C-alpha positions as a Python dict, from the first residue, in 0.01 Angstrom:
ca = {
    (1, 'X'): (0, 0, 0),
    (2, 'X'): (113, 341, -110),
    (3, 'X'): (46, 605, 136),
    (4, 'X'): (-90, 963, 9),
    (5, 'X'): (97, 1256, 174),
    (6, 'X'): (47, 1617, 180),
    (7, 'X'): (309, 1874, 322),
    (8, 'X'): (92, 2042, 516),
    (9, 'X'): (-253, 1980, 683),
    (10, 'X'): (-432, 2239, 467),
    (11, 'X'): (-191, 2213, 131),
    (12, 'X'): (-345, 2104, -198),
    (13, 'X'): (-19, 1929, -296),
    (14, 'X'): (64, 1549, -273),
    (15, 'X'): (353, 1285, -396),
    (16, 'X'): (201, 930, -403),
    (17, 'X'): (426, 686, -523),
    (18, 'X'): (617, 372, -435),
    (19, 'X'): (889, 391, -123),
    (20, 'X'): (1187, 511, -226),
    (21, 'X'): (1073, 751, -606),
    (22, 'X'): (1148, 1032, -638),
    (23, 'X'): (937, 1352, -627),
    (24, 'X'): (1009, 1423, -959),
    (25, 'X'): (915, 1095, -1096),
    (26, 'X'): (535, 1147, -906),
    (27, 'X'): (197, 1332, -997),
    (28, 'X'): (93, 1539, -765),
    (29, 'X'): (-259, 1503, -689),
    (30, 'X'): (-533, 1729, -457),
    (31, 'X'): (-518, 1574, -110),
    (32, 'X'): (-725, 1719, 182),
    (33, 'X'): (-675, 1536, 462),
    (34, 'X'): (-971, 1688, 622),
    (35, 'X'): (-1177, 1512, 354),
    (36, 'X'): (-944, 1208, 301),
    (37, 'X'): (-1040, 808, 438),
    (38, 'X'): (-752, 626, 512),
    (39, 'X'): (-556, 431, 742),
    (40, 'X'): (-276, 628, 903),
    (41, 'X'): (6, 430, 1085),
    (42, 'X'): (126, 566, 1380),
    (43, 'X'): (490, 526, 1513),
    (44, 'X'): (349, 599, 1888),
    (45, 'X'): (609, 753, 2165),
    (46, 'X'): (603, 667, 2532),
    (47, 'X'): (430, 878, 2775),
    (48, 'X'): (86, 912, 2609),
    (49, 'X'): (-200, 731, 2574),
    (50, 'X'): (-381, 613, 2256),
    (51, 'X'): (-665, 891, 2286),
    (52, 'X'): (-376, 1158, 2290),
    (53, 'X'): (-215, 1020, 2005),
    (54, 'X'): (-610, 1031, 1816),
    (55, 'X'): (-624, 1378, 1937),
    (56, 'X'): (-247, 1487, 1767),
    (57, 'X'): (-451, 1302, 1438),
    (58, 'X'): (-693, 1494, 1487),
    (59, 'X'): (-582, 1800, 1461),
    (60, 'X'): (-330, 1780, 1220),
    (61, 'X'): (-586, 1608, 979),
    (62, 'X'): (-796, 1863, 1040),
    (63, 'X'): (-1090, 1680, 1112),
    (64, 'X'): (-1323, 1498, 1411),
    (65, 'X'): (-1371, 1143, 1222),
    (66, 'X'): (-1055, 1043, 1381),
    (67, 'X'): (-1054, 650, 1581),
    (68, 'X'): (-798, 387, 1679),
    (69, 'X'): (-764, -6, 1713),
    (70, 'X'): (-577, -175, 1985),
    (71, 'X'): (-503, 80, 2287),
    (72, 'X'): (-139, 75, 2383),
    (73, 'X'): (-53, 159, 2749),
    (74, 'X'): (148, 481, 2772),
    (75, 'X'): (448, 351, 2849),
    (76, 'X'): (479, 159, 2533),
    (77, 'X'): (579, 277, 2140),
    (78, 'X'): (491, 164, 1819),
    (79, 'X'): (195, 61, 1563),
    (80, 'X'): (-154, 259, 1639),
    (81, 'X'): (-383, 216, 1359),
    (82, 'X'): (-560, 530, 1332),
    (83, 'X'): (-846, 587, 1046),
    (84, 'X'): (-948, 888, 908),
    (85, 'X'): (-1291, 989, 829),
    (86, 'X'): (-1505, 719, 659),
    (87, 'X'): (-1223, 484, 746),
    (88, 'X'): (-1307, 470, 1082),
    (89, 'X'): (-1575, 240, 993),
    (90, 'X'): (-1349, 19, 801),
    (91, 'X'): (-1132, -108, 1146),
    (92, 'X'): (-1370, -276, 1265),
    (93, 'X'): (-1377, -498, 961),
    (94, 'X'): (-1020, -549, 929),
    (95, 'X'): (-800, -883, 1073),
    (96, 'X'): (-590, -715, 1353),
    (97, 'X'): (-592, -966, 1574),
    (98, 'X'): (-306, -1127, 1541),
    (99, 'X'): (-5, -856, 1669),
    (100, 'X'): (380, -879, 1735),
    (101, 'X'): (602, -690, 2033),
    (102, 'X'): (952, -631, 2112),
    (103, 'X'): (961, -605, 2522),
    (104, 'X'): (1255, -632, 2779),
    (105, 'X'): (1199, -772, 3072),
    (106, 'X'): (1302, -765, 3435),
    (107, 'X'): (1362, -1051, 3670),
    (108, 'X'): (1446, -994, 4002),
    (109, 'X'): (1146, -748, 4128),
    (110, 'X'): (742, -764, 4110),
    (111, 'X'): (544, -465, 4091),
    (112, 'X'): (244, -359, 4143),
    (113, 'X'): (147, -279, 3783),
    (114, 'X'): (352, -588, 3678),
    (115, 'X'): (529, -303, 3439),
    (116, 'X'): (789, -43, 3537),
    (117, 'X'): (504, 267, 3598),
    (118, 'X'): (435, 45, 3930),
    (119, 'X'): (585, 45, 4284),
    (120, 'X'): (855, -221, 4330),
    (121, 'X'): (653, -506, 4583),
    (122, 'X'): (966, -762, 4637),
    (123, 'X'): (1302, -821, 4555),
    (124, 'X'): (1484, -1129, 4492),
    (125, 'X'): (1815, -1193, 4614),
    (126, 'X'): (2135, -1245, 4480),
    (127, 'X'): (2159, -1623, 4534),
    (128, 'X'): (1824, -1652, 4394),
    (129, 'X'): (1910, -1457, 4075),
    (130, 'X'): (2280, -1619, 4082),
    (131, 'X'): (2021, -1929, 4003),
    (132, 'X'): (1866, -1799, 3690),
    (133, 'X'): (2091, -1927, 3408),
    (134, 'X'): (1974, -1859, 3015),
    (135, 'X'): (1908, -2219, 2961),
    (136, 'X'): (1649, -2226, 3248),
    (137, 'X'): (1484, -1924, 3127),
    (138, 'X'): (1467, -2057, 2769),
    (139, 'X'): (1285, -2386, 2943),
    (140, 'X'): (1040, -2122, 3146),
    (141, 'X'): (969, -1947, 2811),
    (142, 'X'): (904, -2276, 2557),
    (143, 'X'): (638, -2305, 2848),
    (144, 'X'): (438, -2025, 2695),
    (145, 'X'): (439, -2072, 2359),
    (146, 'X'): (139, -2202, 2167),
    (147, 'X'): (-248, -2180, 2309),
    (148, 'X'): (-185, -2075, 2691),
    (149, 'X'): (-420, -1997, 3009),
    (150, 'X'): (-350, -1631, 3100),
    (151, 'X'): (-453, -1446, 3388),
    (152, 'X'): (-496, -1055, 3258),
    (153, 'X'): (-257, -788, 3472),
    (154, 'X'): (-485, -614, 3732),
    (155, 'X'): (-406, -270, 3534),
    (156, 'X'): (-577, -370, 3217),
    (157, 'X'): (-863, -200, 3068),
    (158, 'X'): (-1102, -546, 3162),
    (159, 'X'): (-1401, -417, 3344),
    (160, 'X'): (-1492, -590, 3655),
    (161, 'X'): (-1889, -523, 3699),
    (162, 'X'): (-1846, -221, 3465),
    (163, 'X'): (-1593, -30, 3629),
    (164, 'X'): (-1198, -74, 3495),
    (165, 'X'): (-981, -293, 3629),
    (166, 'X'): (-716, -71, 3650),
    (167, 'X'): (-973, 199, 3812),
    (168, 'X'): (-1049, -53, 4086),
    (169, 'X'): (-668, -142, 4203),
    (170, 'X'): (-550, 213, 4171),
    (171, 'X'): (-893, 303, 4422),
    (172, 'X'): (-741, 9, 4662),
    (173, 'X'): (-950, -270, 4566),
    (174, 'X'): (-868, -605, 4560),
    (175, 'X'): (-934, -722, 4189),
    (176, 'X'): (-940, -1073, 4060),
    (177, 'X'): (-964, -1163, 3713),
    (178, 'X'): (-999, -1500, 3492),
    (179, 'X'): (-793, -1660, 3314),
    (180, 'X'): (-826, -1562, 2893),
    (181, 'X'): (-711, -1860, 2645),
    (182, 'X'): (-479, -1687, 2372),
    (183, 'X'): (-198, -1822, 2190),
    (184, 'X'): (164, -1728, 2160),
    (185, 'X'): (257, -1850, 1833),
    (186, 'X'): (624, -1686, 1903),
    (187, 'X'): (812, -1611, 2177),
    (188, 'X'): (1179, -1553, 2095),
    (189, 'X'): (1456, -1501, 2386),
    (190, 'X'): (1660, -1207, 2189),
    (191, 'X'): (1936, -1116, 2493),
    (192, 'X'): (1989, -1190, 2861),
    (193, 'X'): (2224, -996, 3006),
    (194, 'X'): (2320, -917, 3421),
    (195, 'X'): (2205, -541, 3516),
    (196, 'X'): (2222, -403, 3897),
    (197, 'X'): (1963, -571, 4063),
    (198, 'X'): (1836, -783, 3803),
    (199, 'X'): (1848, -1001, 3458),
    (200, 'X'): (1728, -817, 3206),
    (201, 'X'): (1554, -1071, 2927),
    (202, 'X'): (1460, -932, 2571),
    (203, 'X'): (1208, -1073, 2404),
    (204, 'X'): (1003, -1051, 2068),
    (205, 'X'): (652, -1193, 2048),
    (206, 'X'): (387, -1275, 1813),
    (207, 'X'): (8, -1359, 1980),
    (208, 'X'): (-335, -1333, 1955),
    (209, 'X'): (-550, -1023, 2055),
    (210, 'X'): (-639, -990, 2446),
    (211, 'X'): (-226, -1119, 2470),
    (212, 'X'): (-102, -917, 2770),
    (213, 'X'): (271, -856, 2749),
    (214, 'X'): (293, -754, 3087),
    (215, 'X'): (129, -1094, 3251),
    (216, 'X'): (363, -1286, 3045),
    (217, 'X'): (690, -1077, 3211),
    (218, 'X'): (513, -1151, 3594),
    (219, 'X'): (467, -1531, 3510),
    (220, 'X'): (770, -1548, 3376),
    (221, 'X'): (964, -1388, 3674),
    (222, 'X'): (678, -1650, 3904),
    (223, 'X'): (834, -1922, 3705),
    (224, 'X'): (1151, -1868, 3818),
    (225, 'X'): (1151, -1801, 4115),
    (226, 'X'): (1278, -1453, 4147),
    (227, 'X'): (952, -1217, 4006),
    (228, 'X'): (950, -977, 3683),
    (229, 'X'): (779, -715, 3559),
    (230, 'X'): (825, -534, 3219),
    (231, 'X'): (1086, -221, 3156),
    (232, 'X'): (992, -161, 2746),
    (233, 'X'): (698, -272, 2517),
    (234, 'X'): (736, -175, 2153),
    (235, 'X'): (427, -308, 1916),
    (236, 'X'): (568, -385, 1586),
    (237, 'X'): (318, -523, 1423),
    (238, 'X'): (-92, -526, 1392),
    (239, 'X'): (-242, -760, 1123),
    (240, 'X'): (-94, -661, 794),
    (241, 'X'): (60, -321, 924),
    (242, 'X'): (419, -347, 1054),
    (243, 'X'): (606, -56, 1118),
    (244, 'X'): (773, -4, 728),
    (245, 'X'): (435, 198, 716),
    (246, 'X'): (416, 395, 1063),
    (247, 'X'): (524, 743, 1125),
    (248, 'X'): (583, 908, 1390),
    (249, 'X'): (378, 1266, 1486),
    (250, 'X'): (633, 1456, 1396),
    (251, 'X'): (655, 1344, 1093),
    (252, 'X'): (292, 1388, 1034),
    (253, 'X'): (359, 1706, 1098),
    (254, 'X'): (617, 1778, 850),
    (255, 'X'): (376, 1556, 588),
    (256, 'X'): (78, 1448, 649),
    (257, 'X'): (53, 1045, 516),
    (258, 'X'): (-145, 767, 563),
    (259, 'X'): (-316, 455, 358),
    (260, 'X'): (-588, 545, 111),
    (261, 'X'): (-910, 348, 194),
    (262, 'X'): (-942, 214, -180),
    (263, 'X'): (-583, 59, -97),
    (264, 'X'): (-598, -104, 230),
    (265, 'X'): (-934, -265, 112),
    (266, 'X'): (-798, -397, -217),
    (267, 'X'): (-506, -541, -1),
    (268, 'X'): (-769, -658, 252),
    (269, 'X'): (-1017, -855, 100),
    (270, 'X'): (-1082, -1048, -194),
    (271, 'X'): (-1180, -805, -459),
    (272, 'X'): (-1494, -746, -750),
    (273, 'X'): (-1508, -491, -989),
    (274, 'X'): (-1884, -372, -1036),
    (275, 'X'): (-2019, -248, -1372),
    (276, 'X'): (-2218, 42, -1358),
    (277, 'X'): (-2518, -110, -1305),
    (278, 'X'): (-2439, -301, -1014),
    (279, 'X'): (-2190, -5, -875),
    (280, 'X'): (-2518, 165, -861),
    (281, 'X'): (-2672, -65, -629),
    (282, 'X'): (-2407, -113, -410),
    (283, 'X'): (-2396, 248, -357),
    (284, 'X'): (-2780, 205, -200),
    (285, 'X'): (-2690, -112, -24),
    (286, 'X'): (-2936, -313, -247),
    (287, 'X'): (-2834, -702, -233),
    (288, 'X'): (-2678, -840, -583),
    (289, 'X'): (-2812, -1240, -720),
    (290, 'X'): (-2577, -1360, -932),
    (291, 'X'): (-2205, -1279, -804),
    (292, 'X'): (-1985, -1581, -693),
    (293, 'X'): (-1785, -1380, -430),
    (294, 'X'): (-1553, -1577, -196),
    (295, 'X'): (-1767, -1762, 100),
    (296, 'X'): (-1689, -1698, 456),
    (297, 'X'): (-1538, -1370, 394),
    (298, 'X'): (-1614, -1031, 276),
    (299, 'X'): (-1540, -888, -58),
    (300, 'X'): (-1405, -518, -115),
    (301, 'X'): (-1658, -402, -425),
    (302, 'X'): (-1522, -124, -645),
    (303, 'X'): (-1688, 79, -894),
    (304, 'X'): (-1552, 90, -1265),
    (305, 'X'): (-1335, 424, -1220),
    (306, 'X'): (-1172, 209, -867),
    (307, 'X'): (-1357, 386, -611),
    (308, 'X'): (-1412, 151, -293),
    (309, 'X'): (-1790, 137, -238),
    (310, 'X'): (-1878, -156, 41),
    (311, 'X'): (-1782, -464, 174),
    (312, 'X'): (-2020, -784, 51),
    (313, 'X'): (-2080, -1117, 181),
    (314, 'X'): (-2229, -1441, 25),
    (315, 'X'): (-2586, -1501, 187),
    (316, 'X'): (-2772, -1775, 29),
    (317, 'X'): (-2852, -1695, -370),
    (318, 'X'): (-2747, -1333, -301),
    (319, 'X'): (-2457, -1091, -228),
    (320, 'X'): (-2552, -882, 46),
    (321, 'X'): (-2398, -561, 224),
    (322, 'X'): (-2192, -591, 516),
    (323, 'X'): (-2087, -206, 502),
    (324, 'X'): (-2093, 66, 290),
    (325, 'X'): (-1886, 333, 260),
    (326, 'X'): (-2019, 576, -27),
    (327, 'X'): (-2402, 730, -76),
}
């Protein structure tokens, strides 16, 4: 996918192309950001949450039809997926569960938040860290991989009889959550190296949604005897969007990009071309007979100049709306 970029917020220029051409080699087009649906990729910086980082959209887009998929905590970077206007609509369709995270843990301490924004609880000693050797934390960590029982952290976003989690523990309250079956389909050891007062473990991760980074640094330091708790979460990855596509704000700033909706659908989904006639009735939402689109998922329709129009599924003898995004 080729993101669309303008200079500046309110600027009528743009420079689509592939990575890597040149300006001169592009044709600028109008781009209005304000007006624009698209996916933008967001490189996000520690010490703000996911609503401030919608907000920054916001306003440099210029407009209010600005949402997000998969909070990250404050304390960690990387991939938000933000859309943009009539995109917004579109996340909710997309396949982003599946997500992948660079983290460094710490053995040798719990805390309270099981991350490093929490008060240190207990410390291990040195003879019980002298223990932990890299092949018995590679053993602890095969543990985890594939479908696993996980108990959420008690700061998660999980409401507990419709209050947060998080809001409970940090109002004194003794929280306890179940157990949520996800799967760790990779959990790499990168480094483990000695620090003062600890061994810190890097790790890189692929999982399922509802995966919480943070539990698997406390069971890990549980496992071994000595306690954990995470020092650095980096997202690298959500569904098809890595970070080859993310920017950071300030380089929104400087030039406004993100995904065209047209593109992330046609990258999406299976795709169908509409004539006229039928682009006509997708437009209204009207069901289509006839159209052998691809069962058990939906199908990005496109009108004959390439305009993205609606998602359709297979139902029965007919093809029938799942979303639209044009009038």
């Amino acid at each position: 996918m080729t993101p669309t970029t303008s200079d500046a917020v309110d600027a009528p220029a743009s420079s689509p192309g592939d990575a890597g051409a040149s300006a001169a080699s592009s044709t600028p087009v109008p781009f209005d950001a304000s007006v624009a649906d698209g996916i933008v990729i967001v490189d996000k910086p520690a010490g703000l949450t996911s609503h401030t980082v919608v907000a920054r959209v916001r306003r440099l887009a210029g407009t209010r039809k600005v949402g997000h998929a998969g909070t990250l905590d404050p304390m960690a970077t990387g991939v938000l997926v933000v859309g943009l206007n009539r995109a917004t609509r579109l996340l909710g369709h997309l396949q982003l569960a599946d997500k992948s995270y660079d983290a460094t843990i710490l053995l040798g301490a719990t805390s309270s938040t099981d991350d490093a924004e929490g008060e240190i609880e207990v410390a291990a000693s040195p003879e019980a860290l002298a223990a932990v050797t890299p092949s018995a934390i590679d053993a602890a960590v095969a543990a985890y991989r594939g479908p696993i029982s996980q108990i959420p952290s008690k700061v998660s976003a999980i409401k507990v009889d419709g209050k947060r989690a998080y809001e409970r523990v940090r109002a004194g309250e003794e929280v306890e959550l179940k157990a949520r079956n996800v799967t760790i389909s990779r959990y790499d050891v990168l480094d483990v190296r000695t620090v003062a007062g600890g061994i810190e473990v890097d790790i890189s991760v692929d999982c399922s949604s509802g995966t919480y980074i943070r539990a698997l640094a406390r069971d890990l330091g549980a496992d071994l005897g000595v306690g954990g708790h995470l020092t650095m979460l980096r997202r690298t990855r959500v569904g098809a969007f890595d970070m080859s596509s993310a920017h950071t704000l300030e380089e929104l700033g400087e030039s406004f990009a993100m995904l065209p909706i047209a593109d992330v659908a046609a990258d999406t989904f299976p795709r169908f071309d509409a004539d006229a006639e039928q682009a006509a009735a997708i437009r209204t939402g009207r069901p289509l007979p006839g159209l052998k689109l691809t069962a058990g998922t939906q199908t990005a329709m496109f009108a004959p100049d390439g305009t993205f129009l609606a998602l359709y599924e297979p139902s029965g003898p007919l093809a029938k709306p799942t979303a639209v995004f044009v009038s």
